[in-house]
Amino acid sequence: MNRIKSKLQESKKLLSIYFTAGYPQIDDTVSIIEDLEKNGVDMIEIGLPFSDPLADGPTIQESSTKALKNGMTTEKLFQQLKDIRKTVKIPLIIMGYFNPMLQYGVEEFCKKCEEIGIDGLIIPDLPVDVYSEKYQAIFEKHKLINVFLITPQTSEERIGFIDSVSNGFIYMVSSASVTGATSGFGTETKDYFKRISKMNLKNPQIVGFGISDKQSFKEATEYSNGAIIGSAYIKHLTKNGVGKNSNFVKTIR
Amino acid sequence: MTYQADEKGYYGEFGGAYIPEMLYPNVEELRQQYIQIMQEESFQKEFKDLLKDYVGRPTPLYFASRLSEKYNTKIYLKREDLCHTGAHKINNTIGQILMAKRLGKNRVIAETGAGQHGVATATVCALMGIECIVYMGEIDIDRQAPNVARMKMLGATVIPAKSGSRTLKDATNEAIRDWINNPVDTHYIIGSVVGPHPYPDMVARFQSVISEEIKSQLLEKEGREAPDYVVACVGGGSNAAGIYYHYLDNPEVGIIAVEAAGKGVLTGESAATSALGKEGIIHGSKTLLMQSPDGQITEPYSISAGLDYPGIGPMHANLFRSGRAEFISITDADAMKAGQELAKLEGIIPAIETSHALAIFEDRKFKKDDIVVLNLSGRGDKDLSTYIEYFNL
């Protein structure tokens, strides 16, 4: 069974961490992943950096720019991850924008992911309709789970469509914002979490955007299966470098 | 066979809407309504009245006799430089501000490179009493100070884009991020035929007034609606879309697109997307764009800020790929020379963007009785400091 699916069956609130590959240093990728797993993180999103990350706020943008300056490329990331499954057991997801994957070749990209043991992809600018029309068959052939986003503005009808195309979990964006823009959730956001929870979707939901500490993690996971932390972790890396992950994970749970 | 967009916003294989889910409700709302709103009688009336009384349309179709004599053909200039605010950009912003009002939006955002689209947006927002925020690259803010001042005087807030290369591409990213953060009350006025569907088609329709006017003006002057060639410069390509629009599907009209070669197509300092670009995704649209082998979008270069964009609109990508249009690239030096020449021969100082289109006559020869209509997309006032420095005026 796909590692994401079996992880989602565990009866705990999943903590998922995003980091940008190639940041702070080009060769930090493997040690960041191993260290996060050691500290009890349930799932990791490996960010493939892009020059023009439309859905990201300043923190992730800056880490992407730095990673590209450090020399990160798609091929380089695949090389770094080549032996990752010898040491790491938790689900690994690559998160990136569509253009670098398109240039690598979607089929080739998916094939490489399968060889390495990547379990899923999150591609914010690949819309669900284009995916289901053109790419779903390729993803499925290579046993990759594709994760789609929903927001407080997504209509129930569209959430239904996204649920029907999804086969892992739904990435529930906490508020109308780019990454790293907010902290803490108001009544409106909590109502949205409740509303989605009541829809009884086939796929579990994991919340992302705006989670940075124990309090926001607790709130985000009250009505969902887990939460993703990105910008707050990048800030931690910027300040402390790699190897101090235990401090970070402890502050969350 | 048509060269217009299909229902899903594709021009051949180019176009579409490759957008994050956060943008979907806004873009979808626009997609569902734009054609219907544009076809409403009250919309058409308000749009046409403003184009006439506020923008100053129709703009003249001027027979450039001395230029024609020099190049031994018949050259007409479509005088978009005479529009209010100095360029064709305002045709689109008038249309989009009326669209924003009908969609019930009370806040407008825009991106700008040289500041022309920013000024045109700030102008219509002032006219309608709507809040206006313009994103502009930090570097462009420094080199286009007069346009920044104009926008501020018109009541707009200019926000510097400090990410990436701090130019047009990054200003567009910041505007998109603003739209993600403000999904309910805000309309994004994109300045060119780029971005996710329905923008390329909507902007092309608003700019199509250019070729609509040419048809009747040419009929009056030459007894025919269609010229032998239409010529325009292409950055994103909105003035080009406007002059091509009603001739796209008429194979008897030759289409010529002029890109900025910068210091030379192969120098690494160029914006000639058709020559250097590959298929990819930029700002929500599948099109030709300049990028690294790894799919990172690269920085273009041109002396003209309006052509300094790493992609082209999907309409133009399709015109290039299908062979429907002839693409020519012009260097900084040849463009500057052509701008100087038009000033001396016809008494018109063109925008440097337009100077690129004017520069084709040196090498691209036409028959004596060919009718060539060139879009004089903007006036050169904004470029005076560049002309002064270049020619030591």
XYZ file of C-alpha atoms in Angstrom:
646
model
C 0.000 0.000 0.000
C 1.094 3.531 -0.703
C 2.859 4.943 2.374
C 0.575 8.006 2.438
C -2.536 5.846 2.633
C -1.227 3.641 5.413
C 0.006 6.661 7.358
C -3.469 8.220 7.093
C -4.950 5.123 8.735
C -2.980 5.694 11.944
C -5.162 7.148 14.645
C -3.178 10.322 15.228
C -3.059 13.858 13.957
C -0.338 13.896 11.321
C 2.422 16.465 11.447
C 3.785 17.162 8.004
C 6.744 19.441 7.321
C 7.617 21.298 4.109
C 11.129 22.396 3.252
C 12.735 23.759 0.097
C 15.298 21.406 -1.397
C 18.699 23.080 -1.698
C 18.150 25.419 1.246
C 19.964 26.558 3.329
C 22.781 24.584 1.657
C 22.605 22.597 -1.572
C 23.417 19.270 0.114
C 21.147 19.575 3.156
C 18.266 17.619 1.586
C 18.969 14.133 2.919
C 20.033 15.200 6.392
C 16.918 17.376 6.801
C 14.669 14.453 5.843
C 16.441 11.919 8.070
C 16.477 14.277 11.002
C 12.794 15.169 10.664
C 11.852 11.501 10.629
C 14.015 10.833 13.684
C 12.144 13.572 15.517
C 8.766 12.036 14.873
C 7.477 13.943 11.868
C 4.857 11.869 10.014
C 5.243 13.063 6.448
C 7.553 15.366 4.499
C 6.980 17.663 1.548
C 10.145 18.237 -0.402
C 9.896 21.553 -2.240
C 11.322 21.595 -5.753
C 12.321 25.259 -6.069
C 10.892 27.441 -8.865
C 11.856 30.911 -10.060
C 8.281 32.225 -9.913
C 6.354 30.582 -7.057
C 2.960 32.301 -7.410
C 1.243 30.760 -4.410
C 4.051 31.367 -1.949
C 4.777 34.227 0.386
C 8.186 35.861 0.949
C 9.687 33.156 3.211
C 9.322 30.283 0.753
C 10.100 32.558 -2.214
C 13.396 33.598 -0.662
C 14.319 30.022 0.179
C 13.565 29.032 -3.440
C 15.672 31.838 -4.863
C 18.542 30.853 -2.581
C 18.160 27.159 -3.446
C 18.321 27.936 -7.174
C 21.387 30.129 -6.601
C 22.910 27.197 -4.717
C 22.513 25.187 -7.916
C 19.442 23.073 -7.192
C 17.847 21.445 -10.261
C 15.314 18.673 -10.798
C 18.057 16.238 -11.778
C 20.178 17.208 -8.780
C 17.255 16.582 -6.406
C 16.642 13.144 -7.882
C 20.339 12.326 -7.434
C 20.246 13.418 -3.800
C 17.172 11.275 -3.127
C 18.433 8.222 -4.997
C 19.096 6.137 -1.837
C 16.618 7.817 0.507
C 14.497 4.702 0.938
C 17.461 2.867 2.475
C 17.038 5.032 5.570
C 13.657 6.777 5.507
C 10.287 5.060 5.980
C 7.746 7.911 6.248
C 5.778 9.195 3.230
C 7.640 11.642 0.995
C 5.879 14.081 -1.290
C 7.438 16.383 -3.855
C 5.805 19.787 -3.988
C 6.589 22.045 -6.906
C 5.244 24.131 -9.745
C 4.316 22.560 -13.041
C 6.781 24.156 -15.457
C 9.967 22.407 -14.216
C 8.095 19.068 -14.354
C 6.851 19.833 -17.853
C 10.404 20.558 -18.998
C 11.720 17.375 -17.386
C 8.902 15.484 -19.099
C 5.865 14.552 -17.003
C 6.169 10.834 -17.727
C 9.895 10.803 -17.042
C 9.384 12.835 -13.859
C 6.776 10.406 -12.547
C 8.919 7.421 -13.446
C 11.872 8.870 -11.513
C 9.625 9.512 -8.499
C 8.454 5.905 -8.502
C 12.030 4.582 -8.736
C 13.115 6.694 -5.776
C 10.079 5.871 -3.657
C 8.280 9.194 -3.717
C 4.647 8.648 -2.711
C 2.875 11.693 -4.037
C 3.013 15.097 -5.664
C 1.529 18.490 -4.895
C 1.503 20.811 -7.912
C -0.384 24.006 -7.057
C -0.636 25.294 -10.639
C -1.777 22.064 -12.270
C -5.571 22.396 -12.125
C -7.689 19.365 -11.387
C -9.457 19.438 -14.775
C -6.210 19.465 -16.780
C -4.846 16.720 -14.507
C -7.829 14.433 -14.930
C -7.877 14.982 -18.687
C -4.181 14.651 -19.471
C -2.043 13.343 -16.644
C -4.021 11.161 -14.245
C -3.239 7.952 -16.118
C 0.517 8.656 -16.004
C 0.453 9.417 -12.268
C -1.516 6.271 -11.534
C 0.774 4.125 -13.666
C 3.660 5.232 -11.457
C 1.655 4.803 -8.237
C 1.791 8.479 -7.355
C -0.878 10.159 -5.302
C -1.663 13.639 -6.561
C -2.851 16.062 -3.913
C -5.219 18.943 -4.731
C -5.892 22.109 -2.805
C -9.205 23.524 -1.656
C -9.785 26.962 -0.107
C -12.599 28.647 1.849
C -13.865 29.949 -1.518
C -14.008 26.559 -3.253
C -17.621 25.656 -4.018
C -19.154 22.441 -2.644
C -19.648 21.172 -6.176
C -15.979 21.635 -6.985
C -14.899 20.086 -3.683
C -16.978 17.075 -4.707
C -15.175 16.904 -8.056
C -11.764 17.262 -6.390
C -12.690 14.540 -3.891
C -13.657 12.210 -6.735
C -10.325 12.724 -8.554
C -8.190 12.526 -5.376
C -6.888 9.242 -4.011
C -4.912 10.195 -0.909
C -5.806 13.328 0.951
C -7.105 16.816 0.243
C -4.878 19.777 1.054
C -7.149 22.207 2.841
C -5.749 25.749 2.528
C -6.704 27.454 5.783
C -7.432 30.917 4.442
C -7.384 33.027 1.318
C -3.692 33.744 1.299
C -0.277 32.830 0.031
C 1.943 30.713 2.294
C 3.260 32.187 5.515
C 0.834 35.116 5.526
C -1.273 34.503 8.610
C -0.959 33.015 12.054
C -3.791 31.805 14.224
C -7.315 31.052 13.097
C -10.471 33.078 13.625
C -14.074 31.922 13.949
C -14.605 32.104 10.209
C -11.722 29.707 9.545
C -12.915 27.289 12.211
C -16.403 27.338 10.673
C -14.832 26.449 7.333
C -12.936 23.518 8.907
C -16.205 22.305 10.433
C -18.146 22.749 7.195
C -15.651 20.614 5.239
C -15.505 18.015 8.000
C -19.289 17.639 7.828
C -19.159 16.953 4.083
C -17.895 13.430 4.875
C -15.519 13.361 1.929
C -13.978 10.120 0.746
C -10.484 11.592 1.211
C -9.187 12.810 4.582
C -8.101 16.442 4.843
C -4.812 17.903 5.910
C -4.636 21.625 6.635
C -1.891 23.882 5.303
C -1.019 27.618 5.300
C -0.953 29.606 8.537
C 0.258 26.866 10.908
C 3.346 27.857 12.834
C 3.137 26.667 16.444
C 1.494 24.341 18.958
C -1.695 26.392 19.219
C -2.324 26.695 15.461
C -1.446 23.009 14.934
C -3.998 22.036 17.575
C -6.698 24.238 16.053
C -6.003 23.102 12.509
C -6.211 19.425 13.407
C -9.353 19.619 15.539
C -11.532 18.834 12.528
C -8.916 17.339 10.180
C -6.383 14.513 9.995
C -3.284 16.612 10.185
C -1.489 19.799 9.321
C 1.439 20.976 7.226
C 4.014 23.484 8.422
C 6.203 25.223 5.827
C 7.232 28.837 6.282
C 7.689 28.533 10.063
C 10.076 25.611 9.532
C 12.015 27.471 6.823
C 12.418 30.347 9.286
C 13.673 27.883 11.872
C 16.238 26.556 9.373
C 17.329 30.066 8.477
C 17.935 30.882 12.115
C 19.324 27.601 13.421
C 20.569 25.668 10.406
C 20.134 21.909 9.999
C 20.452 19.572 12.986
C 18.304 21.433 15.501
C 15.058 19.865 14.310
C 14.249 18.280 17.669
C 13.811 21.785 19.100
C 11.379 22.668 16.338
C 9.279 19.520 16.388
C 9.018 19.712 20.211
C 7.489 23.165 20.015
C 4.659 21.762 17.849
C 3.689 18.641 19.797
C -9.701 26.836 -38.857
C -9.556 29.882 -36.644
C -6.761 31.748 -34.904
C -9.131 32.976 -32.196
C -9.377 31.328 -28.775
C -11.610 28.296 -28.354
C -14.100 27.919 -25.514
C -11.468 26.760 -23.032
C -9.137 29.586 -23.967
C -6.778 27.609 -26.166
C -5.131 28.995 -29.284
C -4.064 25.723 -30.872
C -2.040 24.068 -28.116
C -1.391 27.333 -26.237
C -3.392 29.115 -23.548
C -5.655 27.566 -20.927
C -5.669 28.369 -17.227
C -2.832 26.856 -15.178
C -3.669 28.496 -11.892
C -3.489 27.600 -8.217
C -6.852 26.635 -6.727
C -6.818 29.852 -4.692
C -7.364 31.815 -7.910
C -10.000 29.519 -9.330
C -13.161 31.236 -7.989
C -12.059 34.657 -9.297
C -10.936 33.445 -12.691
C -13.970 31.198 -13.051
C -16.369 34.023 -12.194
C -14.764 36.121 -14.910
C -14.720 33.271 -17.411
C -18.397 32.577 -16.958
C -19.433 36.185 -17.313
C -17.042 38.129 -19.505
C -18.634 37.490 -22.891
C -22.144 37.989 -21.642
C -21.230 41.256 -19.913
C -19.337 42.538 -22.947
C -22.333 41.854 -25.165
C -24.793 43.754 -22.977
C -26.107 46.806 -24.748
C -25.503 49.079 -21.763
C -21.910 47.855 -21.520
C -21.277 48.437 -25.216
C -22.740 51.921 -25.041
C -20.715 52.949 -21.996
C -17.537 51.429 -23.465
C -17.971 53.146 -26.846
C -18.928 56.499 -25.329
C -15.841 56.510 -23.115
C -13.572 55.461 -25.986
C -14.954 58.327 -28.046
C -15.241 61.160 -25.545
C -12.573 60.261 -22.990
C -9.902 58.336 -24.899
C -10.340 60.299 -28.138
C -11.262 57.495 -30.537
C -11.307 56.784 -33.375
C -7.576 57.362 -33.647
C -6.455 58.514 -37.106
C -5.190 56.149 -39.779
C -2.441 58.305 -41.180
C -0.755 57.781 -44.547
C 2.952 58.326 -43.875
C 3.946 59.694 -47.278
C 7.610 60.471 -46.667
C 8.215 57.153 -44.906
C 6.370 55.392 -47.751
C 8.469 57.179 -50.315
C 11.688 56.206 -48.609
C 10.780 52.511 -48.454
C 8.932 52.446 -51.754
C 5.654 51.046 -50.460
C 2.411 52.371 -48.909
C 2.714 52.712 -45.132
C -0.220 53.688 -42.943
C 0.222 54.409 -39.245
C -2.584 53.637 -36.797
C -2.155 56.492 -34.350
C -2.716 54.811 -30.973
C -0.096 57.217 -29.632
C -2.806 59.878 -29.740
C -4.989 58.062 -27.201
C -5.400 59.651 -23.777
C -2.395 58.638 -21.613
C -0.285 58.116 -24.717
C -0.764 54.512 -25.799
C -3.254 51.797 -26.742
C -3.190 50.440 -23.168
C -6.203 52.508 -22.138
C -8.572 50.674 -24.545
C -8.194 47.627 -22.319
C -8.311 49.417 -18.962
C -11.552 51.226 -19.898
C -13.094 47.871 -20.820
C -11.846 46.129 -17.695
C -12.888 48.857 -15.254
C -16.436 48.615 -16.624
C -16.183 44.846 -16.225
C -14.969 45.256 -12.611
C -17.915 47.517 -11.821
C -20.407 45.029 -13.212
C -18.791 42.234 -11.209
C -19.291 44.351 -8.082
C -15.579 44.777 -7.317
C -14.446 47.851 -5.416
C -10.688 47.383 -5.479
C -8.438 47.113 -8.534
C -4.900 45.791 -8.807
C -2.526 45.864 -11.769
C 1.069 45.098 -12.708
C 3.216 47.418 -14.729
C 6.648 47.375 -16.331
C 7.441 50.768 -17.816
C 4.407 52.225 -16.107
C 2.173 52.720 -19.170
C -0.369 50.116 -18.131
C -0.104 51.312 -14.531
C -0.897 54.863 -15.604
C -3.786 53.676 -17.806
C -5.186 51.680 -14.880
C -4.717 54.504 -12.357
C -6.482 56.807 -14.839
C -9.647 54.711 -15.203
C -9.736 54.039 -11.447
C -9.652 57.786 -10.814
C -12.401 58.185 -13.407
C -14.596 55.639 -11.638
C -13.605 56.408 -8.046
C -12.219 52.910 -7.416
C -9.230 52.119 -5.178
C -6.154 51.296 -7.276
C -2.997 49.390 -6.325
C -0.219 49.014 -8.884
C 2.652 46.558 -8.472
C 5.888 47.617 -10.106
C 9.364 46.100 -9.934
C 11.731 47.986 -7.665
C 14.199 48.419 -10.530
C 11.489 49.750 -12.867
C 10.364 52.221 -10.200
C 13.849 53.686 -10.242
C 14.131 53.916 -14.022
C 10.568 55.135 -14.736
C 10.200 57.858 -12.115
C 7.851 60.146 -14.144
C 5.257 57.372 -14.575
C 5.446 56.537 -10.874
C 4.692 60.195 -10.134
C 1.789 60.184 -12.618
C 0.225 57.134 -10.956
C 0.555 58.726 -7.529
C -0.966 61.979 -8.771
C -3.896 59.934 -10.114
C -4.445 58.568 -6.615
C -2.990 55.074 -7.043
C -0.807 53.286 -4.511
C 2.391 52.001 -6.110
C 3.862 48.966 -4.347
C 7.421 47.903 -5.212
C 7.922 44.246 -6.168
C 11.072 43.289 -4.316
C 11.257 39.596 -5.195
C 13.213 37.860 -7.953
C 14.590 40.180 -10.629
C 12.405 43.090 -9.428
C 10.961 43.837 -12.902
C 7.697 43.192 -14.819
C 7.642 39.419 -14.334
C 7.925 39.865 -10.562
C 5.401 42.701 -10.471
C 2.971 40.266 -12.144
C 3.752 37.603 -9.522
C 3.050 40.114 -6.744
C -0.248 41.187 -8.335
C -1.310 37.539 -8.553
C -0.358 37.028 -4.890
C -2.435 40.065 -3.948
C -5.391 38.546 -5.818
C -4.928 35.273 -3.903
C -4.990 37.248 -0.643
C -8.060 39.275 -1.690
C -10.365 36.827 -3.447
C -13.679 38.598 -3.006
C -13.612 42.363 -3.570
C -10.723 42.728 -6.018
C -10.457 42.736 -9.815
C -7.060 42.216 -11.429
C -6.609 44.300 -14.585
C -3.944 42.461 -16.573
C -2.316 44.774 -19.103
C -1.600 42.409 -21.963
C -2.923 39.326 -23.769
C -1.238 37.092 -21.186
C -2.325 35.271 -18.031
C -4.933 32.562 -17.551
C -8.014 32.251 -19.745
C -10.157 34.394 -20.136
C -7.595 37.231 -19.945
C -5.864 36.789 -23.313
C -9.206 36.644 -25.130
C -10.829 39.409 -23.090
C -7.918 41.822 -23.534
C -7.745 41.000 -27.264
C -11.460 41.784 -27.613
C -11.051 45.151 -25.883
C -8.070 45.970 -28.097
C -9.847 44.759 -31.233
C -11.315 48.260 -31.627
C -7.994 49.042 -33.332
C -8.524 46.756 -36.331
C -12.258 47.428 -36.339
C -11.520 51.091 -36.988
C -8.851 50.288 -39.565
C -11.401 48.363 -41.645
C -13.674 51.344 -42.159
C -10.850 53.881 -42.358
C -9.025 51.887 -45.007
C -12.244 51.397 -46.944
C -12.616 55.139 -47.094
C -9.011 55.774 -48.134
C -8.248 52.805 -50.365
C -11.621 51.299 -51.189
C -10.848 48.065 -49.350
C -11.149 46.870 -45.765
C -8.089 44.646 -45.664
C -4.475 45.774 -46.076
C -1.766 43.476 -47.441
C 0.073 43.487 -44.106
C -0.489 44.437 -40.494
C 2.624 45.081 -38.394
C 3.071 45.446 -34.635
C 5.659 45.029 -31.919
C 5.116 42.173 -29.474
C 6.077 42.114 -25.796
C 3.110 40.369 -24.237
C 1.333 41.379 -27.420
C -1.759 43.473 -26.674
C -1.312 46.136 -29.351
C -0.508 43.365 -31.820
C -3.626 41.413 -30.838
C -5.632 44.594 -31.409
C -4.376 45.283 -34.931
C -4.444 41.603 -35.986
C -7.814 40.765 -34.473
C -10.231 41.257 -37.375
C -7.685 39.997 -39.909
C -6.574 36.831 -38.088
C -8.744 34.541 -40.169
C -8.291 36.399 -43.469
C -5.374 34.630 -45.174
C -4.919 37.501 -47.628
C -3.633 39.741 -44.851
C -0.008 39.087 -43.899
C 0.694 39.307 -40.170
C 4.070 40.572 -39.000
C 5.145 40.429 -35.355
C 8.232 42.302 -34.241
C 10.115 41.225 -31.134
C 12.973 42.850 -29.262
C 16.329 41.259 -30.041
C 17.947 43.404 -27.355
C 21.687 43.414 -27.980
C 21.256 40.546 -30.462
C 19.248 37.324 -30.342
C 22.251 35.191 -29.388
C 23.983 37.583 -26.999
C 22.139 36.386 -23.889
C 20.634 39.846 -23.596
C 17.460 39.580 -25.632
C 13.689 39.354 -25.378
C 13.064 37.543 -28.688
C 10.764 34.897 -27.237
C 9.842 33.195 -30.521
C 13.515 32.588 -31.282
C 14.659 31.739 -27.755
C 11.549 30.429 -26.023
C 10.239 26.944 -25.456
C 6.757 25.794 -24.615
C 6.013 26.200 -20.920
C 3.821 27.846 -18.334
C 4.079 31.430 -17.188
C 1.523 33.426 -15.214
C -1.160 30.804 -15.671
C -0.871 30.321 -19.414
C 0.776 27.700 -21.606
C 2.823 29.585 -24.148
C 6.333 30.135 -25.465
C 8.675 31.467 -22.828
C 12.339 31.996 -22.191
C 13.548 29.507 -19.616
C 16.490 27.428 -18.492
C 16.671 23.741 -19.539
C 15.454 23.047 -15.996
C 12.267 25.079 -16.472
C 13.255 28.165 -14.485
C 12.026 31.349 -16.121
C 14.935 33.499 -17.305
C 15.345 37.240 -17.403
C 14.823 38.932 -20.733
C 16.551 42.114 -21.809
C 15.439 44.965 -24.045
C 16.107 48.702 -24.101
C 12.323 49.011 -24.185
C 10.646 48.218 -20.871
C 7.372 47.326 -22.632
C 8.989 44.476 -24.587
C 11.043 43.227 -21.641
C 8.902 40.138 -20.890
C 10.066 36.491 -21.002
C 6.880 35.182 -22.657
C 4.363 36.129 -25.359
C 0.594 35.827 -25.283
C -0.772 32.404 -26.306
C -2.424 33.904 -29.419
C 1.008 34.932 -30.682
C 2.631 31.638 -29.697
C 0.057 29.938 -31.913
C 0.559 32.435 -34.761
C 4.273 31.646 -34.603
C 3.978 27.876 -34.288
C 1.405 27.598 -37.072
C 3.375 29.833 -39.401
C 0.425 32.228 -39.740
C 2.587 35.185 -38.710
C 6.052 36.231 -39.751
C 8.260 36.987 -36.724
C 11.113 39.477 -37.004
C 13.466 40.502 -34.215
C 15.006 43.962 -34.029
C 18.002 45.048 -31.955
C 18.111 48.026 -29.588
C 20.329 49.895 -32.030
C 18.086 49.385 -35.073
C 15.004 50.334 -33.075
C 16.570 53.557 -31.823
C 17.598 54.471 -35.368
C 14.063 53.859 -36.657
C 12.579 56.006 -33.880
C 14.889 58.835 -34.817
C 13.980 58.394 -38.488
C 10.221 58.607 -37.883
C 10.720 61.792 -35.880
C 12.638 63.412 -38.743
C 10.526 62.119 -41.636
C 7.029 62.394 -40.177
C 7.312 64.632 -37.107
C 6.233 61.847 -34.746
C 8.352 60.673 -31.809
C 7.325 57.060 -31.169
C 7.619 54.950 -28.030
C 10.710 52.734 -28.199
C 8.424 49.659 -28.292
C 6.876 51.005 -31.509
C 10.300 51.899 -32.894
C 11.030 48.172 -33.078
C 8.104 47.692 -35.482
C 9.209 50.689 -37.541
C 12.692 49.229 -37.922
C 11.603 46.327 -40.138
C 11.489 48.427 -43.320
C 15.274 48.557 -43.544
C 15.503 44.846 -44.406
C 11.959 43.592 -44.998
C 11.011 44.834 -48.458
C 7.435 45.270 -49.654
C 6.004 45.767 -53.130
C 5.353 49.310 -54.270
C 1.587 48.973 -54.182
C 1.444 46.885 -50.963
C -0.602 48.477 -48.234
C 1.158 48.049 -44.903
C -0.615 49.186 -41.728
C 1.655 49.572 -38.712
C 0.363 50.033 -35.196
C 1.928 53.173 -33.774
C 1.166 51.863 -30.320
C 2.562 54.643 -28.151
C 4.196 58.032 -28.061
C 7.795 58.625 -27.081
C 7.356 61.122 -24.237
C 7.978 58.451 -21.624
C 11.203 57.459 -23.403
C 12.743 60.898 -23.743
C 15.401 60.265 -21.129
C 16.460 57.078 -22.962
C 16.536 58.910 -26.319
C 18.469 61.812 -24.737
C 21.071 59.520 -23.289
C 21.343 57.373 -26.422
C 21.669 60.200 -28.934
C 23.355 62.743 -26.625
C 20.521 65.177 -27.382
